[in-house]
Amino acid sequence: MSDNNRHTACIIGGGMSGLFTGALLARNGYKVTVLEKNHIIGGGLQSFRRGDAVFNTGMQSFAGYMPNMISLQFCKYCRVDDLLDVMPTDENQQEIVWVDNQTNYRLPKGREAYQSYLIKMFPQEEKGIGDLMDAVFYIGHTYDYLFLNPIRRHEENIPYAYMNAYDFILQYVHNEQLISVFEYVSWTTGPSLKAMPALEFCMMLTLYIIGSHRFVGGTKQMVDAFCHVIEKTGGKVYNETEVCKINVENGRVVELIDTNGKKWGSDVYVWACTPKILLDACNAPVFRLAMTQRVREFVNPFTMYIVFCKLKPKRFPFINSAVYMPRPSDKSYLPQSIVLVTSPHRNQNQWAQTAEIYIPACYEELGKWENTKVQDRGRFYEEHKNQVARKALDMVSNFYPDITDAVMDINVASALTIRDYYGNPHGATYGQQGLYLPIKTKVANLFMTGQAVQNQGIAGIATAATLTAETILGKSIIDEIAKA
Ligand SMILES: Cc1cc2nc3c(=O)[nH]c(=O)nc-3n(C[C@H](O)[C@H](O)[C@H](O)COP(=O)(O)OP(=O)(O)OC[C@H]3O[C@@H](n4cnc5c(N)ncnc54)[C@H](O)[C@@H]3O)c2cc1C
C-alpha cells in the first residue's frame, strides 16, 4: 500500500502503553506517530546511568513472559522477543518475604513448588492452602487476555471485584501469619489485602507464582525495541513534544497542538498518558459527565521514594528475587513494607552492582516543595532526600546488615519526580490506575489506552494495548497474538 493510502495514528505519550499500542497498529499497516513530552522516551520504562551503573526508573519485574501468556506472545507478535535480554528470577525464591526481623519466607516459582512450600511451613492449613490455590488459579486464569483467552468473562468475575482479598483468603485459611505472607501481593495496588479486590489478588498472585523475568542491563532495551518496530514501518517517535491542545470539530479530533505551536494530524488519536491531562487539553467533552468528574477527582494515593544505590565492588550479594521487608507505618493507606531489588547487569556474577529501595510514601510530606521546579528546590529538599536515604538504609540493614557499608553513591527520586516526569497527579506511582476507563471516548476518533484502562505493569499494559488496537482495527487480534 502506498504511504498516501495508509491509515495514520497519532499516539500521545511515549511510555510503555504508547509504544505497545503503536507497535500493534504498525504491525497492522498503520503509519504511527508517537509524541512524547520528555527528552527521554519510555515513561516508566526508562533506565538511566551513573558511571558504569544502570538503574531502572520503574519496571523491575517482567511478568507474564512465559509460554501461553500475554507478555511473551505480545513481544513475539511485535517481533521484539529476539531483541530483549532478559533472565528468569530465582526458581527457589522468586520472592523473599520478611514478616518480622527474624522470619522470612522464600517463595518458590511454579504452582506445585509454591503450594508444597506453604504446606511445609503451615502444615495445619494443608487442605485450605490447596483449595485456595485452586481458586486463585481458576479466577486468575479468567482475567482478560492474560492467558490469551479470547472470551472476556466480566460477569463471572464481578463478585471477586467487590470482595476484598483478605476476606477471600479467609474463606480457605485462617492462620494470621500465613495470611500476612500474602500481603506482598497487595504491594502494587496498596495498601493491604483488606483494600485489594480479590480479583486483582488472584490475577497478581497467579502471575507471581507462574514466575517473572528481569531485564539484564536495564529497561531501555525495551524502549529501543518498540521504537524500532514503529519506525521500521515508516512511523516516527518524537521526543520533547508535549501535546497541550486537542481541537475537536463535529465530534472528531481535527488536530493536536504541542507546546511549540506545531500542529499534528492523523486519522485516529490514542491518549496514552494520564487521563486528567486530556480533560484540560481537549476543547470538547471526552467522557460522560460522571466519568469526567471521577477522572478529575481520582488520585491513587500510593506514591513512593526510590533510593538508587551504586554499590562498591564485591560487597553486597546479587539477589535474583524481590525482597519485601516490613516497615509498619501509621499511614493506613500505605503498604506496610519496603522492597529491595538488585538489578541484573551484563556479565552478572554473585555480586550486585546496584540496589534499589522502594519506600511507600505520602505526597503531603513534600507539600512545601509542591509548587517548585526541580532546579529550585534547594538544600532543604536535598537534605530531606538524604534523610529518606539514611532511613531506607537503616531499615534494610535490619535484614541485610552489610548494605550500609556496601553503598558508594546514592540518588533519590521522590513523588515530585514521578509527578514531573510522568504527569501523574500527586506523583501517584501507578498514575490513575483503577479508573477502568472505556477505550472509546465521546470523540469518534480519540481512543484511550494504558493503566487507566486496565492494570499497571507490563501484562496490564499489553492487555490494554491489545484491546485498544482491536477497537481501532475493528477486528480481534488476540488469536493472532496467541499464535505468534
Ligand atoms: C517505581 C515504579 C516501579 C514499577 N515496577 C514495575 C514492575 O516491576 N513491573 C511492571 O510490570 N510494572 C512496574 N511499574 C509499572 C509500570 O512501570 C507502569 O505501569 C507503566 O510504565 C505505565 O506505562 P504508561 O505508558 O501507561 O505510563 P507512563 O510510563 O507514565 O507513560 C506516559 C508517558 O506520557 C508522557 N506524557 C505525559 N503527558 C504528555 C503530553 N501532554 N504530551 C506528550 N507526552 C506526555 C509522559 O512523559 C510519559 O512518558 C512500576 C512503576 C513505577 C513508577
XYZ file of N, CA, C and O in Angstrom, residues 8 92 124 188 255 281 320:
28
model
N -3.381 6.466 9.379
C -2.376 7.053 10.263
C -2.918 7.124 11.693
O -4.113 7.326 11.906
N 13.918 -20.928 43.197
C 13.636 -21.385 44.561
C 13.171 -20.299 45.503
O 12.694 -20.582 46.585
N -0.754 -27.334 59.246
C -2.134 -27.414 59.752
C -3.138 -26.833 58.767
O -4.340 -27.054 58.889
N 1.450 -3.631 44.982
C 1.309 -2.770 43.801
C 0.006 -1.982 43.797
O -0.043 -0.898 43.236
N -7.018 18.233 14.966
C -5.568 18.454 15.101
C -5.169 18.479 16.569
O -5.980 18.749 17.467
N -6.682 19.424 28.056
C -6.175 19.727 26.711
C -7.279 19.782 25.658
O -7.148 20.471 24.641
N 18.539 -12.515 43.205
C 17.705 -12.586 41.992
C 16.227 -12.786 42.365
O 15.553 -13.684 41.881
